[in-house]
Coordinates of C-alpha atoms in Angstrom, one line a residue:
Chain A
G14 CA 19.5 9.4 3.0
Q15 CA 19.4 6.4 0.5
Q16 CA 16.5 5.4 -1.6
L17 CA 14.9 3.5 -4.1
N18 CA 13.5 4.9 -7.6
Q19 CA 10.2 3.8 -7.6
S20 CA 8.0 4.4 -10.5
P21 CA 5.5 5.8 -11.1
Q22 CA 5.5 8.1 -8.6
S23 CA 1.5 8.3 -8.9
M24 CA -1.2 6.6 -10.9
F25 CA -4.9 7.5 -11.6
I26 CA -6.7 4.6 -12.8
Q27 CA -10.4 3.3 -13.2
E28 CA -11.5 0.7 -11.0
G29 CA -11.3 -2.7 -13.1
E30 CA -8.3 -1.8 -14.2
D31 CA -4.7 -3.5 -13.7
V32 CA -2.1 -1.9 -11.9
S33 CA 2.0 -2.0 -12.5
M34 CA 5.0 -0.5 -10.4
N35 CA 8.4 -1.2 -9.8
C36 CA 11.5 -0.3 -7.7
T37 CA 15.0 0.0 -9.1
S38 CA 18.7 0.2 -7.1
S39 CA 22.1 0.3 -7.4
S40 CA 22.8 -1.5 -4.9
I41 CA 22.0 -5.3 -4.7
F42 CA 19.1 -6.6 -2.1
N43 CA 18.3 -9.9 -0.6
T44 CA 15.1 -9.2 0.5
W45 CA 12.4 -7.3 -1.3
L46 CA 9.0 -6.1 0.7
W47 CA 6.3 -4.3 -1.0
Y48 CA 4.0 -2.1 1.4
K49 CA 0.7 -0.3 1.4
Q50 CA 0.2 2.9 3.5
D51 CA -3.5 4.2 4.3
P52 CA -3.9 7.9 5.2
G53 CA -2.9 8.6 8.9
E54 CA -1.9 4.9 9.2
G55 CA 1.6 2.9 9.2
P56 CA 2.8 1.3 6.5
V57 CA 1.1 -2.9 6.0
L58 CA 3.1 -5.5 4.8
L59 CA 1.8 -6.7 1.4
I60 CA 4.4 -9.1 -0.4
A61 CA 8.0 -10.4 0.9
L62 CA 10.4 -11.8 -1.4
Y63 CA 13.7 -13.6 -0.2
K64 CA 15.2 -15.1 -3.8
A65 CA 16.3 -13.7 -7.3
G66 CA 13.3 -14.4 -9.8
E67 CA 10.9 -15.1 -7.0
L68 CA 7.4 -14.5 -7.9
T69 CA 4.4 -14.3 -4.9
S70 CA 1.4 -13.7 -5.2
N71 CA -1.3 -12.3 -2.2
G72 CA -4.7 -12.2 -3.7
R73 CA -5.0 -9.9 -6.4
L74 CA -1.2 -8.8 -5.8
T75 CA 1.7 -10.3 -7.6
A76 CA 5.3 -9.1 -6.9
Q77 CA 8.5 -10.8 -8.2
F78 CA 12.3 -10.2 -7.3
G79 CA 14.4 -9.4 -10.1
I80 CA 16.8 -11.8 -11.3
T81 CA 19.6 -8.8 -11.0
R82 CA 18.9 -8.7 -7.5
K83 CA 18.5 -4.3 -8.0
D84 CA 14.8 -4.7 -9.1
S85 CA 11.1 -5.6 -8.2
F86 CA 7.9 -5.4 -9.5
L87 CA 4.4 -5.2 -8.1
N88 CA 1.1 -5.6 -10.1
I89 CA -2.3 -5.2 -8.7
S90 CA -5.0 -7.0 -10.7
A91 CA -8.8 -5.8 -11.4
S92 CA -8.1 -2.5 -9.0
I93 CA -11.1 -2.0 -6.6
P94 CA -11.5 1.2 -4.3
S95 CA -9.7 -0.5 -1.0
D96 CA -6.7 -0.7 -3.6
V97 CA -6.3 3.3 -3.0
G98 CA -3.5 4.5 -1.0
I99 CA 0.5 4.9 -1.2
Y100 CA 2.4 1.7 -1.9
F101 CA 6.3 1.7 -1.1
C102 CA 8.8 -0.8 -2.2
A103 CA 11.8 -1.5 0.5
G104 CA 14.6 -3.4 -0.1
K105 CA 16.8 -5.1 3.2
G106 CA 21.0 -4.9 2.1
T107 CA 23.5 -7.8 2.5
M108 CA 24.9 -6.4 5.8
G109 CA 24.1 -9.6 7.5
F110 CA 21.7 -12.0 9.4
G111 CA 19.5 -9.9 11.9
N112 CA 20.0 -6.3 10.0
E113 CA 16.8 -4.7 10.0
K114 CA 17.8 -1.6 8.1
L115 CA 15.6 -0.9 5.5
T116 CA 15.7 1.1 2.3
F117 CA 12.4 2.7 0.9
G118 CA 11.3 3.7 -2.2
T119 CA 10.1 6.7 -2.9
G120 CA 6.2 5.7 -2.8
T121 CA 3.6 5.1 -5.6
R122 CA 0.2 7.2 -5.1
L123 CA -2.6 5.1 -6.9
T124 CA -6.2 7.0 -7.2
I125 CA -9.2 5.0 -8.5
I126 CA -11.2 7.7 -10.7
P127 CA -14.9 6.9 -10.1
Chain B
K18 CA -2.6 -10.6 18.8
A19 CA -2.0 -7.1 19.4
G20 CA 0.2 -5.1 17.0
V21 CA 2.8 -2.3 17.4
T22 CA 1.7 0.2 19.4
Q23 CA 2.8 4.0 19.5
T24 CA 2.0 6.8 21.5
P25 CA 1.2 9.8 21.3
R26 CA -0.6 9.6 18.4
Y27 CA -0.3 13.5 18.0
L28 CA 1.5 16.0 19.6
I29 CA 2.6 19.5 18.9
K30 CA 5.8 20.8 20.3
T31 CA 7.9 24.4 20.3
R32 CA 11.1 24.6 18.5
G33 CA 13.6 24.1 21.4
Q34 CA 11.6 21.7 23.0
Q35 CA 12.3 17.7 23.7
V36 CA 9.8 14.8 22.7
T37 CA 10.0 11.3 23.9
L38 CA 8.1 8.8 21.8
S39 CA 7.3 5.4 23.2
C40 CA 6.7 2.0 21.2
S41 CA 5.1 -1.1 22.3
P42 CA 6.3 -3.7 20.0
I43 CA 4.2 -7.3 19.2
S44 CA 4.3 -9.9 21.7
G45 CA 7.9 -12.1 21.0
H46 CA 8.8 -9.3 18.7
R47 CA 12.8 -8.2 20.4
S48 CA 13.9 -5.7 17.7
V49 CA 12.6 -2.5 17.2
S50 CA 13.2 -0.2 14.3
W51 CA 12.3 3.6 14.3
Y52 CA 11.8 5.4 11.2
Q53 CA 10.9 9.0 10.0
Q54 CA 8.5 9.8 7.4
T55 CA 8.0 13.5 5.7
P56 CA 6.6 14.4 2.5
G57 CA 9.9 15.7 0.9
Q58 CA 12.2 12.5 2.2
G59 CA 10.2 9.6 2.5
L60 CA 10.7 6.9 4.8
Q61 CA 14.0 7.5 6.5
F62 CA 15.6 5.1 9.0
L63 CA 16.7 6.5 12.2
F64 CA 17.7 4.1 14.3
E65 CA 17.4 -0.2 15.7
Y66 CA 17.1 -1.8 18.9
F67 CA 17.4 -5.6 19.8
S68 CA 17.8 -6.6 23.3
E69 CA 18.1 -3.0 24.8
T70 CA 21.2 -2.2 22.3
Q71 CA 21.6 -0.2 19.6
R72 CA 22.1 -2.4 16.5
N73 CA 22.1 -0.1 13.8
K74 CA 22.0 4.1 13.4
G75 CA 20.9 5.8 10.5
N76 CA 22.4 9.7 9.5
F77 CA 20.7 11.3 11.9
P78 CA 21.9 14.3 13.9
G79 CA 22.7 13.4 17.7
R80 CA 19.6 15.2 18.9
F81 CA 17.8 12.1 18.0
S82 CA 18.5 9.0 20.3
G83 CA 16.5 6.0 21.5
R84 CA 16.8 3.1 24.2
Q85 CA 15.0 -0.3 24.2
F86 CA 14.1 -1.7 27.6
S87 CA 14.3 -5.3 28.7
N88 CA 10.4 -6.0 27.9
S89 CA 11.8 -5.1 24.1
R90 CA 9.5 -1.7 24.4
S91 CA 11.2 1.4 23.0
E92 CA 11.6 5.0 23.2
M93 CA 12.9 7.6 20.8
N94 CA 14.1 11.1 22.0
V95 CA 14.6 14.1 19.9
S96 CA 15.5 17.3 21.8
T97 CA 16.2 20.7 20.9
L98 CA 13.5 20.8 18.6
E99 CA 13.4 22.2 14.9
L100 CA 10.6 23.0 12.6
G101 CA 12.2 20.4 10.3
D102 CA 12.1 17.6 13.0
S103 CA 8.0 17.4 12.4
A104 CA 7.1 14.5 10.6
L105 CA 5.9 11.1 10.9
Y106 CA 7.3 8.9 13.5
L107 CA 6.9 4.8 13.1
C108 CA 8.0 2.2 15.1
A109 CA 8.4 -1.2 13.6
S110 CA 9.2 -4.7 15.3
S111 CA 10.6 -7.9 14.2
R112 CA 10.6 -11.5 15.3
P113 CA 14.4 -12.9 14.6
G114 CA 14.0 -15.8 12.2
Q115 CA 10.6 -15.0 10.8
G116 CA 10.3 -15.3 7.3
G117 CA 12.6 -17.1 5.1
T118 CA 16.5 -17.0 4.9
G119 CA 17.0 -15.2 8.1
A120 CA 14.9 -11.9 6.9
N121 CA 13.0 -10.7 9.4
V122 CA 9.9 -8.9 8.5
L123 CA 9.0 -5.9 9.5
T124 CA 5.6 -4.6 11.5
F125 CA 5.0 -1.2 11.6
G126 CA 2.7 0.6 14.1
A127 CA 0.2 3.9 13.5
G128 CA 3.0 6.7 14.1
S129 CA 3.4 9.3 16.0
R130 CA 2.8 12.5 14.0
L131 CA 4.7 14.9 15.7
T132 CA 4.2 19.0 14.5
V133 CA 7.0 21.5 15.5
L134 CA 6.1 25.4 15.3

């Protein structure tokens, strides 16, 4: 199935460091979403982006909808232990209003080194 | 308000058996989507139901099917199970009109982890 290219695949950082990850697609998306998944749980929505160029923050998280509509970025500032998990980007295409199909990125696994 | 509820959370089946998974969406959410998550393939879209009708379908064989009831609850069924069907099956619901520009944000359940032996 189709997937977005998400990088990096994994990150090992120290508490307090900033984190950046991104997703790119060969297709144009109308919506970009960023989810976080903890072990044994379903993905939880972090940020939703609806317009090209849009920059949206949620606490220490900031995400941007790329101008080309083919990419998106997520930044986490001053990481804390609870940031550990897998982060997924997801895009929703241009198949019309109400189409629910999301295409997911391959995920970025964030680990915080003590 | 209660989130998306999936049952069972864990189950073990053997090859050739069939399985039915259940999903209760958030109250007021009429769209239910199903995704399969595996380490190798990531999150793959199975299908989406809205008002008891399948509105979108992913690239899965006919062994995978689903339905939605009048109360928006949904079930998915996998027949003639294969080892490769072992996965976390995620259900997500959304309410039409939520969010900007008509985009409907999906809220996921915790998933049903299926192991096929």
